[in-house]
Amino acid sequence: MFDTPPSGPVPSAPVILADEPGSFPHSVLAERHPAIIRQVREAFPYGPEQHDALDALLASCVKGVIEPLPADAHDRDLWLPWGMDDHVGRSWFDVPWLWSESYFYRRLLDAVGYFGPGPWQGVDPFRPFKLAELDSRETDQELAALDDLAGRPADEQAAALLHGSLWGNRADLGFRLSDASAEAQAAAPSLVADDSDTLWTLLESAGGASGTGGSAGAGTLCLIADNAGRELIPDLLLVAHLLTHGRIQRAVLHVKPYPYYVSDATTADVVDALRRLTRATGEAAAHGRRLWSAMTDGRLTVRAHPFSCAPLPYADLPDDLRGELASAHLTVLKGDLNYRRLVGDRRHPATTPFADVTARFPGPVAALRTLKSDVITGLDADTEAALVAAEGQRWRTSGTHALIQARH
């Protein structure tokens, strides 16, 4: 169901597994996933069938082996070439970590009856957590800050909204489940890598690109979203600013086709975020109305491609999605998971050039990421040495450091 990617550099670094006790990937499978199962179980009045299925998944992912999707699963034909046959019967800890995590969430949806048929069909098991974030005091404070930002020059607004989108990635429910202190930790005062100038240069010509007489993607920004709630709102605010000030002509927001990784954004989450903005006051409401209008006239569209939930790197993009992203003026990928898929979930040396590991991504690309896993590329040797000297390897996963990386 996916096509052979074009030739290009193939990462040679080892694929990350979760088989090493004490490692971050191992803790995700052994601690975070059970915590998520318990929270989902308590969030809804599921019946005995769902409880039994959740208990079975808990036993499987901690001490059991990977089991295949049901024979009648609607997406079985996708997961077969995505590696299911290769991994069935093996420990969750002994297959690529990216694959284990992705398959866990797919099986969790099965356990709660998301794909039906039945009364729980289509009910997002993570929705209560997402809505709680949207209605939180922290969200109110962040939206109120837009009023102070409105009087500043457009370039200052753009820079502030870019960093809001970047650091909004700390609002990650799954991450906080495994690190209860994450929200209280102070963000690092500087970025471990900052290609902001390259990103803005790439956007400079996007606003002036004509949508007629040129390629279908002229002036188009593709933003591959990560989390819903308090992260999605600053992503939408950045898009609103770029559209309003003519830096882009059109935006395509790529979200997940079904609930994924606890807080990953779906189309329903986009609508919830827009409603949250439009019912606010001041500048937040004005941005919300602009975005609502942009949705209705096609300047902002939402895309939910099946590959968005694939346990694979972006090097393996299917041809249709590859073509879409190739025609965009710029693709911006948000968050840690998208970064892992972009550069390959491998143990790259930190100084591996970002351009090398993204060579097979179609078109100009940028990553906005708060660091929450071991994967990292594009650092200079001095930066890496200083981070290690100060924090050991904790800097890779603590969520207190971030990066902006881009290539033409």
Short mmCIF file of C-alpha atoms in Angstrom, two decimals:
data_model
loop_
_atom_site.label_atom_id
_atom_site.label_comp_id
_atom_site.label_asym_id
_atom_site.label_seq_id
_atom_site.Cartn_x
_atom_site.Cartn_y
_atom_site.Cartn_z
CA MET A 1 0.00 0.00 0.00
CA PHE A 2 2.99 2.34 -0.10
CA ASP A 3 5.38 2.91 -2.92
CA THR A 4 9.13 2.62 -3.20
CA PRO A 5 10.75 5.96 -2.29
CA PRO A 6 13.19 7.57 -4.67
CA SER A 7 16.83 6.73 -4.37
CA GLY A 8 18.91 8.77 -2.00
CA PRO A 9 21.03 8.56 1.14
CA VAL A 10 19.92 5.70 3.37
CA PRO A 11 20.51 6.23 7.12
CA SER A 12 22.95 3.65 8.44
CA ALA A 13 22.51 4.37 12.14
CA PRO A 14 20.89 1.60 14.20
CA VAL A 15 17.11 1.62 14.45
CA ILE A 16 15.91 2.46 17.98
CA LEU A 17 14.40 -0.45 19.91
CA ALA A 18 12.90 -0.51 23.40
CA ASP A 19 14.72 -3.62 24.59
CA GLU A 20 17.17 -1.95 26.97
CA PRO A 21 15.83 -1.66 30.54
CA GLY A 22 16.30 1.85 31.87
CA SER A 23 16.25 3.43 28.42
CA PHE A 24 13.68 6.05 27.50
CA PRO A 25 11.94 3.86 24.86
CA HIS A 26 11.72 0.98 27.35
CA SER A 27 10.08 3.27 29.93
CA VAL A 28 7.49 4.39 27.39
CA LEU A 29 6.41 0.82 26.67
CA ALA A 30 6.72 -0.44 30.25
CA GLU A 31 5.34 2.60 32.11
CA ARG A 32 3.66 5.15 29.84
CA HIS A 33 1.49 2.71 27.88
CA PRO A 34 0.07 1.01 31.00
CA ALA A 35 -0.65 4.45 32.48
CA ILE A 36 -2.51 5.43 29.31
CA ILE A 37 -4.58 2.24 29.40
CA ARG A 38 -5.56 2.94 33.02
CA GLN A 39 -6.52 6.55 32.25
CA VAL A 40 -8.57 5.59 29.22
CA ARG A 41 -10.33 2.86 31.24
CA GLU A 42 -11.33 5.41 33.88
CA ALA A 43 -12.31 8.20 31.48
CA PHE A 44 -15.41 6.46 30.09
CA PRO A 45 -18.05 4.09 31.50
CA TYR A 46 -16.92 1.30 29.23
CA GLY A 47 -18.62 -2.07 29.63
CA PRO A 48 -17.17 -5.51 30.40
CA GLU A 49 -16.21 -6.13 26.77
CA GLN A 50 -14.04 -3.02 26.60
CA HIS A 51 -12.59 -3.65 30.08
CA ASP A 52 -11.61 -7.18 29.14
CA ALA A 53 -10.01 -5.98 25.92
CA LEU A 54 -8.07 -3.24 27.73
CA ASP A 55 -6.85 -5.74 30.32
CA ALA A 56 -5.72 -8.07 27.54
CA LEU A 57 -3.87 -5.25 25.81
CA LEU A 58 -2.16 -4.30 29.07
CA ALA A 59 -0.98 -7.86 29.61
CA SER A 60 0.16 -8.13 26.00
CA CYS A 61 2.15 -4.92 25.78
CA VAL A 62 3.98 -5.43 29.08
CA LYS A 63 4.72 -9.17 29.14
CA GLY A 64 3.16 -10.65 26.02
CA VAL A 65 3.73 -10.59 22.29
CA ILE A 66 2.35 -8.62 19.37
CA GLU A 67 -0.89 -10.02 17.98
CA PRO A 68 -2.33 -9.40 14.51
CA LEU A 69 -5.26 -7.14 13.75
CA PRO A 70 -8.60 -8.90 13.43
CA ALA A 71 -9.21 -10.49 10.04
CA ASP A 72 -12.01 -8.01 9.33
CA ALA A 73 -10.05 -4.89 10.36
CA HIS A 74 -10.72 -2.10 7.86
CA ASP A 75 -7.03 -1.22 7.63
CA ARG A 76 -5.50 -4.70 7.78
CA ASP A 77 -4.34 -4.32 4.17
CA LEU A 78 -2.40 -1.23 5.21
CA TRP A 79 -0.74 -2.75 8.26
CA LEU A 80 0.40 -5.89 6.44
CA PRO A 81 2.92 -4.02 4.25
CA TRP A 82 3.59 -1.66 7.15
CA GLY A 83 5.27 -4.59 8.94
CA MET A 84 2.56 -6.41 10.89
CA ASP A 85 3.43 -9.88 9.56
CA ASP A 86 7.10 -9.32 10.35
CA HIS A 87 6.42 -8.39 13.98
CA VAL A 88 3.50 -10.59 15.04
CA GLY A 89 4.56 -13.07 17.72
CA ARG A 90 7.51 -10.96 18.87
CA SER A 91 7.85 -8.94 22.07
CA TRP A 92 6.77 -5.32 21.83
CA PHE A 93 10.24 -4.44 23.13
CA ASP A 94 12.11 -6.26 20.36
CA VAL A 95 10.73 -4.47 17.29
CA PRO A 96 11.41 -0.88 16.18
CA TRP A 97 10.18 1.50 18.87
CA LEU A 98 8.35 3.70 16.37
CA TRP A 99 6.43 0.65 15.18
CA SER A 100 5.62 -0.55 18.72
CA GLU A 101 4.26 2.82 19.78
CA SER A 102 2.14 3.26 16.67
CA TYR A 103 0.70 -0.25 16.83
CA PHE A 104 -0.11 0.17 20.53
CA TYR A 105 -2.43 3.07 19.77
CA ARG A 106 -4.03 1.20 16.90
CA ARG A 107 -4.76 -1.76 19.20
CA LEU A 108 -6.01 0.55 21.95
CA LEU A 109 -8.69 1.84 19.58
CA ASP A 110 -9.70 -1.74 18.85
CA ALA A 111 -9.97 -2.44 22.57
CA VAL A 112 -12.42 0.42 23.19
CA GLY A 113 -14.52 -0.33 20.13
CA TYR A 114 -13.57 2.80 18.21
CA PHE A 115 -13.83 1.15 14.81
CA GLY A 116 -17.09 -0.59 15.71
CA PRO A 117 -19.67 -1.67 14.95
CA GLY A 118 -21.18 -0.81 18.30
CA PRO A 119 -22.10 2.10 20.58
CA TRP A 120 -18.48 3.20 21.08
CA GLN A 121 -17.75 3.50 17.37
CA GLY A 122 -16.03 6.80 16.62
CA VAL A 123 -15.77 7.87 20.27
CA ASP A 124 -12.32 9.35 20.84
CA PRO A 125 -10.93 7.74 24.03
CA PHE A 126 -8.68 10.75 24.58
CA ARG A 127 -11.32 13.44 24.07
CA PRO A 128 -11.88 14.27 27.77
CA PHE A 129 -8.18 15.04 28.20
CA LYS A 130 -8.10 17.19 25.06
CA LEU A 131 -11.17 19.21 26.03
CA ALA A 132 -9.84 19.75 29.55
CA GLU A 133 -6.76 21.37 28.04
CA LEU A 134 -8.80 23.64 25.80
CA ASP A 135 -10.84 24.81 28.79
CA SER A 136 -7.87 25.22 31.14
CA ARG A 137 -6.75 28.42 32.87
CA GLU A 138 -3.43 28.14 31.03
CA THR A 139 -5.21 28.32 27.67
CA ASP A 140 -7.14 31.40 28.85
CA GLN A 141 -3.86 33.10 29.79
CA GLU A 142 -2.21 32.23 26.49
CA LEU A 143 -5.14 33.61 24.48
CA ALA A 144 -5.28 36.80 26.57
CA ALA A 145 -1.61 37.44 25.74
CA LEU A 146 -2.59 37.91 22.09
CA ASP A 147 -4.09 41.30 22.95
CA ASP A 148 -0.68 42.62 24.04
CA LEU A 149 0.97 41.14 20.96
CA ALA A 150 -1.44 42.87 18.56
CA GLY A 151 0.22 46.28 18.83
CA ARG A 152 3.67 45.08 17.91
CA PRO A 153 5.21 45.13 14.41
CA ALA A 154 4.18 42.25 12.14
CA ASP A 155 7.66 40.71 12.17
CA GLU A 156 7.72 40.65 15.98
CA GLN A 157 4.27 39.09 16.00
CA ALA A 158 5.41 36.45 13.52
CA ALA A 159 8.48 35.56 15.58
CA ALA A 160 6.44 35.35 18.79
CA LEU A 161 3.81 33.15 17.17
CA LEU A 162 6.48 30.89 15.68
CA HIS A 163 7.96 30.35 19.12
CA GLY A 164 4.48 29.89 20.57
CA SER A 165 3.92 27.10 18.06
CA LEU A 166 7.33 25.60 18.88
CA TRP A 167 6.99 25.63 22.66
CA GLY A 168 3.32 24.72 22.50
CA ASN A 169 4.66 21.24 21.81
CA ARG A 170 5.26 20.94 25.56
CA ALA A 171 1.48 20.64 25.93
CA ASP A 172 1.64 16.92 25.24
CA LEU A 173 -0.60 14.69 27.32
CA GLY A 174 1.26 11.47 26.58
CA PHE A 175 4.57 13.04 27.53
CA ARG A 176 3.22 14.33 30.83
CA LEU A 177 1.90 10.91 31.75
CA SER A 178 5.46 9.62 31.87
CA ASP A 179 6.98 12.76 33.44
CA ALA A 180 4.66 14.46 35.89
CA SER A 181 7.14 17.31 36.45
CA ALA A 182 7.41 18.23 32.77
CA GLU A 183 4.85 21.04 32.85
CA ALA A 184 6.59 22.76 35.76
CA GLN A 185 10.07 22.62 34.26
CA ALA A 186 11.46 25.83 32.83
CA ALA A 187 12.10 25.92 29.11
CA ALA A 188 15.71 26.25 28.03
CA PRO A 189 16.63 29.88 27.35
CA SER A 190 17.98 29.08 23.89
CA LEU A 191 17.41 26.53 21.16
CA VAL A 192 19.82 23.67 20.52
CA ALA A 193 19.49 24.50 16.81
CA ASP A 194 17.88 27.55 15.25
CA ASP A 195 17.28 27.81 11.50
CA SER A 196 14.61 30.50 11.89
CA ASP A 197 16.27 32.69 9.27
CA THR A 198 16.12 29.88 6.73
CA LEU A 199 12.47 29.22 7.56
CA TRP A 200 11.49 32.87 7.10
CA THR A 201 13.49 33.05 3.88
CA LEU A 202 11.55 30.07 2.56
CA LEU A 203 8.30 31.85 3.44
CA GLU A 204 9.35 35.20 1.96
CA SER A 205 8.42 34.23 -1.59
CA ALA A 206 5.44 32.09 -0.62
CA GLY A 207 3.12 35.02 -0.10
CA GLY A 208 3.90 36.48 -3.48
CA ALA A 209 3.50 33.19 -5.34
CA SER A 210 0.50 33.30 -7.59
CA GLY A 211 -2.11 30.61 -7.26
CA THR A 212 -2.88 30.95 -10.98
CA GLY A 213 -0.66 30.14 -13.86
CA GLY A 214 1.78 28.25 -11.65
CA SER A 215 1.92 24.96 -9.81
CA ALA A 216 -1.06 23.90 -7.75
CA GLY A 217 0.96 24.34 -4.57
CA ALA A 218 2.38 27.78 -5.31
CA GLY A 219 2.28 29.82 -2.10
CA THR A 220 1.06 26.80 -0.11
CA LEU A 221 2.25 25.96 3.38
CA CYS A 222 1.72 22.36 4.50
CA LEU A 223 1.73 22.12 8.27
CA ILE A 224 1.87 18.55 9.59
CA ALA A 225 0.31 18.95 13.01
CA ASP A 226 1.18 17.08 16.17
CA ASN A 227 -0.93 17.57 19.28
CA ALA A 228 -4.43 18.94 19.77
CA GLY A 229 -5.51 21.36 22.48
CA ARG A 230 -2.95 23.85 23.74
CA GLU A 231 -0.51 22.99 20.97
CA LEU A 232 -2.91 23.11 18.07
CA ILE A 233 -4.17 26.57 18.99
CA PRO A 234 -0.76 28.27 18.57
CA ASP A 235 -0.28 26.34 15.32
CA LEU A 236 -3.57 27.77 14.06
CA LEU A 237 -2.65 31.25 15.29
CA LEU A 238 0.60 31.10 13.33
CA VAL A 239 -1.30 30.04 10.20
CA ALA A 240 -3.79 32.88 10.74
CA HIS A 241 -0.97 35.41 10.95
CA LEU A 242 0.78 34.08 7.84
CA LEU A 243 -2.46 34.21 5.84
CA THR A 244 -3.50 37.62 7.14
CA HIS A 245 -0.14 39.22 6.37
CA GLY A 246 0.19 37.60 2.95
CA ARG A 247 3.21 35.46 3.78
CA ILE A 248 1.35 32.45 2.36
CA GLN A 249 -1.60 32.15 0.00
CA ARG A 250 -2.95 28.87 1.30
CA ALA A 251 -2.39 26.43 4.17
CA VAL A 252 -3.00 22.69 4.33
CA LEU A 253 -3.18 21.31 7.85
CA HIS A 254 -2.35 17.60 7.99
CA VAL A 255 -3.93 15.81 10.96
CA LYS A 256 -4.48 12.18 11.98
CA PRO A 257 -7.39 10.22 10.49
CA TYR A 258 -8.14 8.72 13.92
CA PRO A 259 -7.07 9.31 17.56
CA TYR A 260 -3.38 8.59 18.00
CA TYR A 261 -0.61 9.07 20.58
CA VAL A 262 -3.11 10.38 23.17
CA SER A 263 -3.24 14.00 22.06
CA ASP A 264 -2.48 13.97 18.33
CA ALA A 265 -4.85 16.22 16.43
CA THR A 266 -7.76 14.95 14.34
CA THR A 267 -10.25 16.93 12.26
CA ALA A 268 -12.63 17.02 15.24
CA ASP A 269 -9.85 18.56 17.33
CA VAL A 270 -9.33 21.27 14.70
CA VAL A 271 -13.02 22.17 14.91
CA ASP A 272 -12.87 22.19 18.73
CA ALA A 273 -9.84 24.51 18.63
CA LEU A 274 -11.54 26.88 16.18
CA ARG A 275 -14.65 26.99 18.35
CA ARG A 276 -12.49 27.69 21.39
CA LEU A 277 -10.95 30.64 19.59
CA THR A 278 -14.20 32.06 18.25
CA ARG A 279 -15.86 32.00 21.68
CA ALA A 280 -12.89 33.83 23.24
CA THR A 281 -12.58 37.62 23.39
CA GLY A 282 -10.31 40.19 21.80
CA GLU A 283 -7.61 39.17 19.36
CA ALA A 284 -8.13 35.46 19.96
CA ALA A 285 -11.70 35.70 18.71
CA ALA A 286 -10.61 37.78 15.73
CA HIS A 287 -8.04 35.15 14.78
CA GLY A 288 -10.70 32.49 15.22
CA ARG A 289 -13.08 34.26 12.84
CA ARG A 290 -10.32 34.68 10.26
CA LEU A 291 -9.47 31.00 10.43
CA TRP A 292 -13.13 29.99 10.22
CA SER A 293 -13.49 32.15 7.13
CA ALA A 294 -10.30 30.70 5.63
CA MET A 295 -11.71 27.21 6.11
CA THR A 296 -14.95 28.10 4.36
CA ASP A 297 -13.27 29.71 1.34
CA GLY A 298 -10.54 27.08 0.94
CA ARG A 299 -7.49 29.08 1.98
CA LEU A 300 -7.16 26.69 4.92
CA THR A 301 -7.91 23.02 4.35
CA VAL A 302 -7.56 19.92 6.50
CA ARG A 303 -6.05 16.67 5.24
CA ALA A 304 -6.16 13.32 7.09
CA HIS A 305 -4.14 10.86 5.03
CA PRO A 306 -3.89 7.23 6.27
CA PHE A 307 -0.09 7.47 6.17
CA SER A 308 -0.26 10.02 8.98
CA CYS A 309 -0.81 7.04 11.33
CA ALA A 310 1.75 4.78 9.66
CA PRO A 311 4.60 3.36 11.80
CA LEU A 312 7.08 4.37 9.12
CA PRO A 313 9.48 7.22 8.29
CA TYR A 314 8.57 9.90 5.79
CA ALA A 315 11.15 8.41 3.44
CA ASP A 316 8.44 5.83 2.72
CA LEU A 317 5.76 8.35 1.70
CA PRO A 318 3.16 6.95 -0.71
CA ASP A 319 3.16 8.55 -4.15
CA ASP A 320 -0.02 10.60 -3.71
CA LEU A 321 1.14 12.23 -0.48
CA ARG A 322 4.68 12.62 -1.81
CA GLY A 323 3.28 14.54 -4.76
CA GLU A 324 1.21 16.83 -2.54
CA LEU A 325 4.14 17.71 -0.30
CA ALA A 326 6.47 18.13 -3.27
CA SER A 327 4.18 20.78 -4.73
CA ALA A 328 4.01 22.80 -1.50
CA HIS A 329 6.14 25.89 -1.08
CA LEU A 330 7.18 24.65 2.36
CA THR A 331 6.24 21.80 4.68
CA VAL A 332 6.54 22.38 8.42
CA LEU A 333 6.47 19.34 10.69
CA LYS A 334 5.48 19.82 14.30
CA GLY A 335 6.53 17.81 17.29
CA ASP A 336 8.67 14.93 18.38
CA LEU A 337 6.94 12.06 16.59
CA ASN A 338 6.98 13.86 13.25
CA TYR A 339 10.66 14.62 13.77
CA ARG A 340 11.40 10.95 14.41
CA ARG A 341 9.57 10.05 11.22
CA LEU A 342 11.30 12.84 9.29
CA VAL A 343 14.92 11.99 10.11
CA GLY A 344 14.39 8.29 10.82
CA ASP A 345 13.96 6.85 14.32
CA ARG A 346 17.60 5.85 14.55
CA ARG A 347 20.59 6.45 16.79
CA HIS A 348 22.11 9.10 14.57
CA PRO A 349 25.20 10.91 15.81
CA ALA A 350 23.88 14.27 16.98
CA THR A 351 26.12 16.07 14.50
CA THR A 352 24.64 14.26 11.47
CA PRO A 353 23.60 17.05 9.07
CA PHE A 354 19.85 17.67 9.04
CA ALA A 355 19.97 18.07 5.25
CA ASP A 356 21.42 14.58 4.84
CA VAL A 357 18.77 12.75 6.84
CA THR A 358 15.92 14.70 5.18
CA ALA A 359 17.26 14.34 1.63
CA ARG A 360 14.41 12.05 0.60
CA PHE A 361 11.67 14.34 1.86
CA PRO A 362 10.02 16.02 -1.13
CA GLY A 363 10.54 19.78 -1.23
CA PRO A 364 11.67 22.36 1.32
CA VAL A 365 11.05 21.25 4.90
CA ALA A 366 11.25 22.64 8.42
CA ALA A 367 10.86 21.02 11.83
CA LEU A 368 9.56 22.68 15.00
CA ARG A 369 10.22 20.32 17.86
CA THR A 370 10.47 20.18 21.63
CA LEU A 371 12.91 17.38 22.49
CA LYS A 372 11.14 14.40 24.09
CA SER A 373 13.02 11.39 22.68
CA ASP A 374 16.59 10.35 21.97
CA VAL A 375 16.68 11.16 18.25
CA ILE A 376 18.59 14.29 17.30
CA THR A 377 20.46 15.55 14.24
CA GLY A 378 21.95 18.79 13.01
CA LEU A 379 23.78 19.91 16.15
CA ASP A 380 27.25 21.36 16.12
CA ALA A 381 29.82 19.51 18.21
CA ASP A 382 30.22 22.31 20.76
CA THR A 383 26.50 22.49 21.44
CA GLU A 384 26.26 18.75 21.97
CA ALA A 385 29.30 18.73 24.27
CA ALA A 386 27.88 21.56 26.39
CA LEU A 387 24.52 19.83 26.74
CA VAL A 388 26.09 16.53 27.74
CA ALA A 389 28.40 18.22 30.23
CA ALA A 390 25.47 20.02 31.86
CA GLU A 391 22.82 17.29 31.81
CA GLY A 392 24.23 13.97 30.67
CA GLN A 393 21.73 12.61 28.13
CA ARG A 394 18.66 13.95 29.95
CA TRP A 395 18.50 16.95 27.60
CA ARG A 396 17.31 14.67 24.80
CA THR A 397 14.08 13.64 26.52
CA SER A 398 13.23 16.22 29.19
CA GLY A 399 11.06 18.49 27.04
CA THR A 400 13.02 21.56 28.18
CA HIS A 401 14.98 22.01 24.96
CA ALA A 402 13.75 22.69 21.46
CA LEU A 403 14.91 23.22 17.90
CA ILE A 404 13.96 24.88 14.65
CA GLN A 405 15.60 23.17 11.70
CA ALA A 406 15.03 23.86 8.01
CA ARG A 407 16.48 23.10 4.61
CA HIS A 408 15.72 24.37 1.11
#
